[in-house]
Amino acid sequence: MYRKVFGLACVMGMALAAPTPAGSNAANPDIDINSAIPQVVPVNTRGEDAELIAKLLSVSTSADRAALLDQPGDFVFDFMTKNAPPSALSRGKGGATISANARTFPALIGTGSAMTVGQLGPCGFNTPHVHNRATELNIIVHGRLVTNFITENRVKPVENTMTQWQMSVFPQGAIHGEYNPDCEPAVFVAGFNNEDPGVSQIAQNFFALEDQLVQATLGGVNTFDGKDIDTFRDVIPANVALGIDRCLERCGIQRNAKRSVGDFMNLVSE
């Protein structure tokens, strides 16, 4: 899925950047373009390198950081799952994300930027959360997402249905969430204005003092499969539950039987 979507994006970029031929000369396939461009090298080989990260955080200038990033591929990150550092991948029952941040991609240190590529499965739901230190710009590159956010008390919540190539902004600290209303995976790219944007799942953290409520609000799971809607129906917004219900019916996906959150958590941890 990622390869297909990114391939399409690259084709669009080439269409915008390619020069218009001056004449009608045919292309010459015998010309080796690879001899005229930089060599392909292993990328981001020092992601999660604690020693390098500590040095990058301790130096005073951008030039000092550049001197430390002297290995081939230090400035390139690969969002394909098999090539990403282990901690870059976050996987739940309803989707997965791969994140380039200060830990997984040390070249970002000092740049004030980070990026995540995510996929939500059919009817999947990314539960409400905040990014403590960054605003998020979220663009849909495949499928659709229904987005919700609220910035603070007494401010009206914002809800939108985002289609391909549309972008939503989630201000720093805004509570926000997304779900996929369709029968195929949705893919999004999220940019942040901090190399360490942080993430805090609202229900799991804000209600930590109430054990029963914590258990009823996913207990640490960030995404869940829409098939488990009956397990979580009482602890998510009614309009979101309704959207997932309709998505399951339209996609012909059978619901899982309602169970306790504890039983669900045991299955997740297996």
PDB file of C-alpha atoms in Angstrom:
ATOM      1  CA  MET A   1       0.000   0.000   0.000  1.00  0.00           C
ATOM      2  CA  TYR A   2       2.761   2.472   0.992  1.00  0.00           C
ATOM      3  CA  ARG A   3       4.749   1.696  -2.173  1.00  0.00           C
ATOM      4  CA  LYS A   4       1.691   2.234  -4.395  1.00  0.00           C
ATOM      5  CA  VAL A   5       0.773   5.548  -2.795  1.00  0.00           C
ATOM      6  CA  PHE A   6       4.299   6.953  -2.728  1.00  0.00           C
ATOM      7  CA  GLY A   7       4.837   5.849  -6.319  1.00  0.00           C
ATOM      8  CA  LEU A   8       1.803   7.903  -7.337  1.00  0.00           C
ATOM      9  CA  ALA A   9       3.123  10.924  -5.431  1.00  0.00           C
ATOM     10  CA  CYS A  10       6.490  10.650  -7.175  1.00  0.00           C
ATOM     11  CA  VAL A  11       4.837  10.475 -10.585  1.00  0.00           C
ATOM     12  CA  MET A  12       2.845  13.622  -9.807  1.00  0.00           C
ATOM     13  CA  GLY A  13       6.020  15.384  -8.679  1.00  0.00           C
ATOM     14  CA  MET A  14       7.838  14.465 -11.881  1.00  0.00           C
ATOM     15  CA  ALA A  15       4.917  15.702 -13.942  1.00  0.00           C
ATOM     16  CA  LEU A  16       5.193  19.087 -12.253  1.00  0.00           C
ATOM     17  CA  ALA A  17       8.978  19.324 -12.498  1.00  0.00           C
ATOM     18  CA  ALA A  18       9.781  17.707 -15.861  1.00  0.00           C
ATOM     19  CA  PRO A  19      10.880  20.143 -18.597  1.00  0.00           C
ATOM     20  CA  THR A  20       8.902  20.445 -21.794  1.00  0.00           C
ATOM     21  CA  PRO A  21      10.814  18.884 -24.740  1.00  0.00           C
ATOM     22  CA  ALA A  22      12.086  21.511 -27.164  1.00  0.00           C
ATOM     23  CA  GLY A  23      11.711  19.230 -30.142  1.00  0.00           C
ATOM     24  CA  SER A  24      10.362  15.855 -31.131  1.00  0.00           C
ATOM     25  CA  ASN A  25      13.526  13.829 -30.452  1.00  0.00           C
ATOM     26  CA  ALA A  26      12.768  10.334 -29.195  1.00  0.00           C
ATOM     27  CA  ALA A  27      14.076   9.215 -25.803  1.00  0.00           C
ATOM     28  CA  ASN A  28      17.362   7.326 -25.823  1.00  0.00           C
ATOM     29  CA  PRO A  29      17.139   4.324 -23.462  1.00  0.00           C
ATOM     30  CA  ASP A  30      20.851   3.602 -23.880  1.00  0.00           C
ATOM     31  CA  ILE A  31      21.870   6.650 -21.835  1.00  0.00           C
ATOM     32  CA  ASP A  32      22.786   5.598 -18.281  1.00  0.00           C
ATOM     33  CA  ILE A  33      21.273   8.268 -16.026  1.00  0.00           C
ATOM     34  CA  ASN A  34      22.584   6.494 -12.916  1.00  0.00           C
ATOM     35  CA  SER A  35      26.140   7.525 -13.760  1.00  0.00           C
ATOM     36  CA  ALA A  36      25.115  11.181 -13.438  1.00  0.00           C
ATOM     37  CA  ILE A  37      23.267  11.038 -10.097  1.00  0.00           C
ATOM     38  CA  PRO A  38      24.402  10.256  -6.512  1.00  0.00           C
ATOM     39  CA  GLN A  39      24.923   6.613  -5.647  1.00  0.00           C
ATOM     40  CA  VAL A  40      22.177   4.858  -3.675  1.00  0.00           C
ATOM     41  CA  VAL A  41      23.474   4.120  -0.162  1.00  0.00           C
ATOM     42  CA  PRO A  42      22.047   2.494   2.989  1.00  0.00           C
ATOM     43  CA  VAL A  43      19.938   5.146   4.688  1.00  0.00           C
ATOM     44  CA  ASN A  44      19.577   6.240   8.318  1.00  0.00           C
ATOM     45  CA  THR A  45      21.914   3.525   9.575  1.00  0.00           C
ATOM     46  CA  ARG A  46      22.286   5.331  12.924  1.00  0.00           C
ATOM     47  CA  GLY A  47      18.644   5.736  13.830  1.00  0.00           C
ATOM     48  CA  GLU A  48      18.160   5.235  17.601  1.00  0.00           C
ATOM     49  CA  ASP A  49      21.938   5.560  18.154  1.00  0.00           C
ATOM     50  CA  ALA A  50      21.948   6.885  21.735  1.00  0.00           C
ATOM     51  CA  GLU A  51      25.562   8.042  21.624  1.00  0.00           C
ATOM     52  CA  LEU A  52      25.070  10.013  18.423  1.00  0.00           C
ATOM     53  CA  ILE A  53      21.815  11.537  19.695  1.00  0.00           C
ATOM     54  CA  ALA A  54      23.513  12.674  22.921  1.00  0.00           C
ATOM     55  CA  LYS A  55      26.317  14.335  20.947  1.00  0.00           C
ATOM     56  CA  LEU A  56      23.856  16.079  18.600  1.00  0.00           C
ATOM     57  CA  LEU A  57      21.924  17.439  21.570  1.00  0.00           C
ATOM     58  CA  SER A  58      25.061  18.712  23.296  1.00  0.00           C
ATOM     59  CA  VAL A  59      26.729  20.715  20.508  1.00  0.00           C
ATOM     60  CA  SER A  60      26.156  24.440  20.061  1.00  0.00           C
ATOM     61  CA  THR A  61      25.699  25.023  16.336  1.00  0.00           C
ATOM     62  CA  SER A  62      24.142  23.566  13.239  1.00  0.00           C
ATOM     63  CA  ALA A  63      27.615  23.253  11.726  1.00  0.00           C
ATOM     64  CA  ASP A  64      28.679  21.089  14.665  1.00  0.00           C
ATOM     65  CA  ARG A  65      25.680  18.818  14.109  1.00  0.00           C
ATOM     66  CA  ALA A  66      26.454  18.556  10.392  1.00  0.00           C
ATOM     67  CA  ALA A  67      30.008  17.482  11.238  1.00  0.00           C
ATOM     68  CA  LEU A  68      28.636  14.643  13.366  1.00  0.00           C
ATOM     69  CA  LEU A  69      26.247  13.499  10.615  1.00  0.00           C
ATOM     70  CA  ASP A  70      29.046  12.335   8.343  1.00  0.00           C
ATOM     71  CA  GLN A  71      27.842   8.866   7.334  1.00  0.00           C
ATOM     72  CA  PRO A  72      26.231   8.011   3.964  1.00  0.00           C
ATOM     73  CA  GLY A  73      22.478   8.104   4.306  1.00  0.00           C
ATOM     74  CA  ASP A  74      22.399  10.083   7.572  1.00  0.00           C
ATOM     75  CA  PHE A  75      20.015  12.591   5.975  1.00  0.00           C
ATOM     76  CA  VAL A  76      17.604  10.069   4.400  1.00  0.00           C
ATOM     77  CA  PHE A  77      14.728   8.240   6.151  1.00  0.00           C
ATOM     78  CA  ASP A  78      12.895   5.234   4.682  1.00  0.00           C
ATOM     79  CA  PHE A  79       9.215   4.883   5.635  1.00  0.00           C
ATOM     80  CA  MET A  80       9.001   1.283   4.417  1.00  0.00           C
ATOM     81  CA  THR A  81       8.361  -0.917   7.459  1.00  0.00           C
ATOM     82  CA  LYS A  82      11.249  -3.301   6.824  1.00  0.00           C
ATOM     83  CA  ASN A  83      13.773  -0.445   6.680  1.00  0.00           C
ATOM     84  CA  ALA A  84      12.580   1.743   9.570  1.00  0.00           C
ATOM     85  CA  PRO A  85      14.120   1.635  13.083  1.00  0.00           C
ATOM     86  CA  PRO A  86      12.113  -0.609  15.450  1.00  0.00           C
ATOM     87  CA  SER A  87      10.804   2.210  17.652  1.00  0.00           C
ATOM     88  CA  ALA A  88       9.552   4.114  14.592  1.00  0.00           C
ATOM     89  CA  LEU A  89       6.730   1.609  14.124  1.00  0.00           C
ATOM     90  CA  SER A  90       3.572   1.811  16.216  1.00  0.00           C
ATOM     91  CA  ARG A  91       0.951  -0.824  15.453  1.00  0.00           C
ATOM     92  CA  GLY A  92      -2.567  -1.225  16.842  1.00  0.00           C
ATOM     93  CA  LYS A  93      -5.607  -3.368  16.054  1.00  0.00           C
ATOM     94  CA  GLY A  94      -6.935  -0.754  13.626  1.00  0.00           C
ATOM     95  CA  GLY A  95      -3.800   0.600  11.939  1.00  0.00           C
ATOM     96  CA  ALA A  96      -0.111   1.445  12.072  1.00  0.00           C
ATOM     97  CA  THR A  97       2.223   4.450  11.883  1.00  0.00           C
ATOM     98  CA  ILE A  98       5.908   4.970  11.106  1.00  0.00           C
ATOM     99  CA  SER A  99       7.489   8.086  12.610  1.00  0.00           C
ATOM    100  CA  ALA A 100      10.646  10.021  11.780  1.00  0.00           C
ATOM    101  CA  ASN A 101      11.578  12.012  14.873  1.00  0.00           C
ATOM    102  CA  ALA A 102      14.625  12.971  16.926  1.00  0.00           C
ATOM    103  CA  ARG A 103      15.079   9.409  18.160  1.00  0.00           C
ATOM    104  CA  THR A 104      14.415   7.419  15.008  1.00  0.00           C
ATOM    105  CA  PHE A 105      16.051   9.915  12.619  1.00  0.00           C
ATOM    106  CA  PRO A 106      18.807  11.859  14.434  1.00  0.00           C
ATOM    107  CA  ALA A 107      19.342  14.228  11.487  1.00  0.00           C
ATOM    108  CA  LEU A 108      16.126  15.964  12.572  1.00  0.00           C
ATOM    109  CA  ILE A 109      17.668  17.201  15.816  1.00  0.00           C
ATOM    110  CA  GLY A 110      17.789  21.001  15.695  1.00  0.00           C
ATOM    111  CA  THR A 111      15.508  21.268  12.639  1.00  0.00           C
ATOM    112  CA  GLY A 112      12.178  21.749  14.447  1.00  0.00           C
ATOM    113  CA  SER A 113      10.458  19.138  12.280  1.00  0.00           C
ATOM    114  CA  ALA A 114       9.211  15.550  12.275  1.00  0.00           C
ATOM    115  CA  MET A 115       6.960  13.401  10.099  1.00  0.00           C
ATOM    116  CA  THR A 116       4.701  10.367  10.420  1.00  0.00           C
ATOM    117  CA  VAL A 117       3.179   8.126   7.759  1.00  0.00           C
ATOM    118  CA  GLY A 118       0.108   6.250   8.965  1.00  0.00           C
ATOM    119  CA  GLN A 119      -2.439   3.723   7.797  1.00  0.00           C
ATOM    120  CA  LEU A 120      -5.889   3.091   9.282  1.00  0.00           C
ATOM    121  CA  GLY A 121      -7.636  -0.101   8.237  1.00  0.00           C
ATOM    122  CA  PRO A 122     -11.279  -0.328   7.151  1.00  0.00           C
ATOM    123  CA  CYS A 123     -13.413   1.374   9.820  1.00  0.00           C
ATOM    124  CA  GLY A 124     -10.299   1.839  11.995  1.00  0.00           C
ATOM    125  CA  PHE A 125     -10.264   4.530  14.691  1.00  0.00           C
ATOM    126  CA  ASN A 126      -7.292   6.515  16.049  1.00  0.00           C
ATOM    127  CA  THR A 127      -8.431   7.463  19.536  1.00  0.00           C
ATOM    128  CA  PRO A 128      -8.316  11.114  20.743  1.00  0.00           C
ATOM    129  CA  HIS A 129      -4.836  12.364  21.613  1.00  0.00           C
ATOM    130  CA  VAL A 130      -2.696  15.497  21.727  1.00  0.00           C
ATOM    131  CA  HIS A 131       0.791  16.361  20.539  1.00  0.00           C
ATOM    132  CA  ASN A 132       2.325  18.181  23.487  1.00  0.00           C
ATOM    133  CA  ARG A 133       4.965  20.152  21.637  1.00  0.00           C
ATOM    134  CA  ALA A 134       3.840  20.489  18.014  1.00  0.00           C
ATOM    135  CA  THR A 135       1.141  21.488  15.566  1.00  0.00           C
ATOM    136  CA  GLU A 136       0.230  18.711  13.128  1.00  0.00           C
ATOM    137  CA  LEU A 137      -0.435  19.126   9.407  1.00  0.00           C
ATOM    138  CA  ASN A 138      -2.191  15.971   8.215  1.00  0.00           C
ATOM    139  CA  ILE A 139      -2.631  15.232   4.496  1.00  0.00           C
ATOM    140  CA  ILE A 140      -4.666  12.312   3.148  1.00  0.00           C
ATOM    141  CA  VAL A 141      -2.792  10.556   0.333  1.00  0.00           C
ATOM    142  CA  HIS A 142      -5.105   7.561  -0.090  1.00  0.00           C
ATOM    143  CA  GLY A 143      -8.739   7.063   0.888  1.00  0.00           C
ATOM    144  CA  ARG A 144     -10.626   9.281   3.339  1.00  0.00           C
ATOM    145  CA  LEU A 145     -10.513  10.173   7.028  1.00  0.00           C
ATOM    146  CA  VAL A 146     -13.096  11.764   9.303  1.00  0.00           C
ATOM    147  CA  THR A 147     -11.210  14.146  11.598  1.00  0.00           C
ATOM    148  CA  ASN A 148     -12.269  15.739  14.876  1.00  0.00           C
ATOM    149  CA  PHE A 149     -10.478  18.229  17.091  1.00  0.00           C
ATOM    150  CA  ILE A 150     -11.081  20.754  19.850  1.00  0.00           C
ATOM    151  CA  THR A 151      -8.527  23.310  21.012  1.00  0.00           C
ATOM    152  CA  GLU A 152      -9.737  24.311  24.490  1.00  0.00           C
ATOM    153  CA  ASN A 153     -12.717  24.800  26.810  1.00  0.00           C
ATOM    154  CA  ARG A 154     -15.764  26.647  25.424  1.00  0.00           C
ATOM    155  CA  VAL A 155     -14.464  26.399  21.856  1.00  0.00           C
ATOM    156  CA  LYS A 156     -16.638  24.598  19.323  1.00  0.00           C
ATOM    157  CA  PRO A 157     -15.275  21.226  18.138  1.00  0.00           C
ATOM    158  CA  VAL A 158     -14.305  20.955  14.462  1.00  0.00           C
ATOM    159  CA  GLU A 159     -15.243  17.906  12.375  1.00  0.00           C
ATOM    160  CA  ASN A 160     -14.412  17.283   8.719  1.00  0.00           C
ATOM    161  CA  THR A 161     -14.381  14.501   6.159  1.00  0.00           C
ATOM    162  CA  MET A 162     -10.996  14.644   4.449  1.00  0.00           C
ATOM    163  CA  THR A 163     -10.560  13.258   0.930  1.00  0.00           C
ATOM    164  CA  GLN A 164      -7.418  12.483  -1.044  1.00  0.00           C
ATOM    165  CA  TRP A 165      -4.831  15.317  -1.154  1.00  0.00           C
ATOM    166  CA  GLN A 166      -6.728  17.416   1.387  1.00  0.00           C
ATOM    167  CA  MET A 167      -4.980  18.618   4.539  1.00  0.00           C
ATOM    168  CA  SER A 168      -6.180  19.305   8.059  1.00  0.00           C
ATOM    169  CA  VAL A 169      -4.376  21.274  10.761  1.00  0.00           C
ATOM    170  CA  PHE A 170      -4.436  20.181  14.407  1.00  0.00           C
ATOM    171  CA  PRO A 171      -3.063  23.048  16.533  1.00  0.00           C
ATOM    172  CA  GLN A 172      -0.477  22.238  19.191  1.00  0.00           C
ATOM    173  CA  GLY A 173      -2.168  20.705  22.212  1.00  0.00           C
ATOM    174  CA  ALA A 174      -5.535  20.258  20.476  1.00  0.00           C
ATOM    175  CA  ILE A 175      -7.388  17.047  21.302  1.00  0.00           C
ATOM    176  CA  HIS A 176      -7.922  15.260  18.000  1.00  0.00           C
ATOM    177  CA  GLY A 177      -8.711  11.881  16.475  1.00  0.00           C
ATOM    178  CA  GLU A 178      -9.476  10.288  13.128  1.00  0.00           C
ATOM    179  CA  TYR A 179     -11.386   7.319  11.786  1.00  0.00           C
ATOM    180  CA  ASN A 180     -11.581   5.669   8.379  1.00  0.00           C
ATOM    181  CA  PRO A 181     -15.207   5.527   7.125  1.00  0.00           C
ATOM    182  CA  ASP A 182     -14.452   3.262   4.155  1.00  0.00           C
ATOM    183  CA  CYS A 183     -13.817  -0.392   3.304  1.00  0.00           C
ATOM    184  CA  GLU A 184     -10.197  -0.010   2.236  1.00  0.00           C
ATOM    185  CA  PRO A 185      -7.151   1.282   4.128  1.00  0.00           C
ATOM    186  CA  ALA A 186      -6.593   5.029   4.383  1.00  0.00           C
ATOM    187  CA  VAL A 187      -3.050   6.442   4.282  1.00  0.00           C
ATOM    188  CA  PHE A 188      -2.001   9.825   5.654  1.00  0.00           C
ATOM    189  CA  VAL A 189       1.193  11.843   6.062  1.00  0.00           C
ATOM    190  CA  ALA A 190       1.541  14.088   9.114  1.00  0.00           C
ATOM    191  CA  GLY A 191       4.145  16.829   9.500  1.00  0.00           C
ATOM    192  CA  PHE A 192       5.136  18.434  12.829  1.00  0.00           C
ATOM    193  CA  ASN A 193       7.017  21.606  13.750  1.00  0.00           C
ATOM    194  CA  ASN A 194       9.074  19.914  16.467  1.00  0.00           C
ATOM    195  CA  GLU A 195      11.497  16.997  16.134  1.00  0.00           C
ATOM    196  CA  ASP A 196      10.011  15.642  19.386  1.00  0.00           C
ATOM    197  CA  PRO A 197       6.278  16.351  19.000  1.00  0.00           C
ATOM    198  CA  GLY A 198       5.182  14.007  21.779  1.00  0.00           C
ATOM    199  CA  VAL A 199       1.879  12.175  21.982  1.00  0.00           C
ATOM    200  CA  SER A 200      -0.574  11.749  24.847  1.00  0.00           C
ATOM    201  CA  GLN A 201      -3.697   9.591  24.512  1.00  0.00           C
ATOM    202  CA  ILE A 202      -6.412  11.542  26.314  1.00  0.00           C
ATOM    203  CA  ALA A 203      -8.527   8.825  27.917  1.00  0.00           C
ATOM    204  CA  GLN A 204      -5.584   6.679  28.959  1.00  0.00           C
ATOM    205  CA  ASN A 205      -3.727   9.532  30.675  1.00  0.00           C
ATOM    206  CA  PHE A 206      -6.252  12.082  31.906  1.00  0.00           C
ATOM    207  CA  PHE A 207      -8.358   9.577  33.800  1.00  0.00           C
ATOM    208  CA  ALA A 208      -5.505   7.624  35.369  1.00  0.00           C
ATOM    209  CA  LEU A 209      -6.893   8.145  38.873  1.00  0.00           C
ATOM    210  CA  GLU A 210     -10.051   6.144  38.119  1.00  0.00           C
ATOM    211  CA  ASP A 211      -9.125   2.497  37.538  1.00  0.00           C
ATOM    212  CA  GLN A 212     -12.512   1.435  36.234  1.00  0.00           C
ATOM    213  CA  LEU A 213     -12.637   4.273  33.718  1.00  0.00           C
ATOM    214  CA  VAL A 214      -9.092   3.570  32.543  1.00  0.00           C
ATOM    215  CA  GLN A 215     -10.031  -0.044  31.812  1.00  0.00           C
ATOM    216  CA  ALA A 216     -13.089   1.140  29.906  1.00  0.00           C
ATOM    217  CA  THR A 217     -11.123   3.563  27.767  1.00  0.00           C
ATOM    218  CA  LEU A 218      -8.759   1.198  25.992  1.00  0.00           C
ATOM    219  CA  GLY A 219      -6.110   0.956  28.697  1.00  0.00           C
ATOM    220  CA  GLY A 220      -3.237   1.981  26.443  1.00  0.00           C
ATOM    221  CA  VAL A 221      -4.437   0.816  23.011  1.00  0.00           C
ATOM    222  CA  ASN A 222      -4.171   3.671  20.503  1.00  0.00           C
ATOM    223  CA  THR A 223      -6.173   2.093  17.685  1.00  0.00           C
ATOM    224  CA  PHE A 224      -8.750  -0.669  17.468  1.00  0.00           C
ATOM    225  CA  ASP A 225     -10.408  -2.634  14.709  1.00  0.00           C
ATOM    226  CA  GLY A 226     -13.877  -1.387  13.823  1.00  0.00           C
ATOM    227  CA  LYS A 227     -15.142  -4.946  14.324  1.00  0.00           C
ATOM    228  CA  ASP A 228     -14.719  -4.380  18.086  1.00  0.00           C
ATOM    229  CA  ILE A 229     -17.072  -1.379  18.155  1.00  0.00           C
ATOM    230  CA  ASP A 230     -19.487  -3.056  20.599  1.00  0.00           C
ATOM    231  CA  THR A 231     -16.706  -3.424  23.186  1.00  0.00           C
ATOM    232  CA  PHE A 232     -15.939   0.305  23.129  1.00  0.00           C
ATOM    233  CA  ARG A 233     -19.301   1.825  22.149  1.00  0.00           C
ATOM    234  CA  ASP A 234     -19.947   3.354  25.579  1.00  0.00           C
ATOM    235  CA  VAL A 235     -16.629   5.205  25.774  1.00  0.00           C
ATOM    236  CA  ILE A 236     -16.371   6.872  22.351  1.00  0.00           C
ATOM    237  CA  PRO A 237     -18.479   9.709  20.899  1.00  0.00           C
ATOM    238  CA  ALA A 238     -21.889   8.612  19.614  1.00  0.00           C
ATOM    239  CA  ASN A 239     -21.321  10.148  16.170  1.00  0.00           C
ATOM    240  CA  VAL A 240     -18.039   8.246  15.783  1.00  0.00           C
ATOM    241  CA  ALA A 241     -19.692   4.973  16.839  1.00  0.00           C
ATOM    242  CA  LEU A 242     -22.492   5.598  14.346  1.00  0.00           C
ATOM    243  CA  GLY A 243     -20.003   6.225  11.555  1.00  0.00           C
ATOM    244  CA  ILE A 244     -18.147   2.994  12.328  1.00  0.00           C
ATOM    245  CA  ASP A 245     -21.458   1.079  12.460  1.00  0.00           C
ATOM    246  CA  ARG A 246     -22.412   2.294   9.002  1.00  0.00           C
ATOM    247  CA  CYS A 247     -18.953   1.584   7.650  1.00  0.00           C
ATOM    248  CA  LEU A 248     -19.107  -2.034   8.889  1.00  0.00           C
ATOM    249  CA  GLU A 249     -22.542  -2.530   7.340  1.00  0.00           C
ATOM    250  CA  ARG A 250     -21.498  -1.056   4.000  1.00  0.00           C
ATOM    251  CA  CYS A 251     -18.285  -3.090   3.894  1.00  0.00           C
ATOM    252  CA  GLY A 252     -19.994  -6.324   4.931  1.00  0.00           C
ATOM    253  CA  ILE A 253     -17.646  -6.714   7.932  1.00  0.00           C
ATOM    254  CA  GLN A 254     -19.021  -8.834  10.777  1.00  0.00           C
ATOM    255  CA  ARG A 255     -18.747  -7.394  14.271  1.00  0.00           C
ATOM    256  CA  ASN A 256     -16.859  -9.239  16.979  1.00  0.00           C
ATOM    257  CA  ALA A 257     -18.899 -10.218  20.003  1.00  0.00           C
ATOM    258  CA  LYS A 258     -18.930  -7.703  22.850  1.00  0.00           C
ATOM    259  CA  ARG A 259     -16.412  -8.588  25.539  1.00  0.00           C
ATOM    260  CA  SER A 260     -14.782  -6.983  28.529  1.00  0.00           C
ATOM    261  CA  VAL A 261     -11.941  -4.569  27.923  1.00  0.00           C
ATOM    262  CA  GLY A 262      -9.756  -6.884  29.999  1.00  0.00           C
ATOM    263  CA  ASP A 263     -10.404  -9.780  27.617  1.00  0.00           C
ATOM    264  CA  PHE A 264      -9.699  -7.508  24.658  1.00  0.00           C
ATOM    265  CA  MET A 265      -6.421  -6.364  26.212  1.00  0.00           C
ATOM    266  CA  ASN A 266      -5.344  -9.968  26.749  1.00  0.00           C
ATOM    267  CA  LEU A 267      -5.872 -10.666  23.053  1.00  0.00           C
ATOM    268  CA  VAL A 268      -3.924  -7.534  22.068  1.00  0.00           C
ATOM    269  CA  SER A 269      -0.951  -8.513  24.208  1.00  0.00           C
ATOM    270  CA  GLU A 270      -0.712 -12.048  22.771  1.00  0.00           C
TER     271      GLU A 270
END
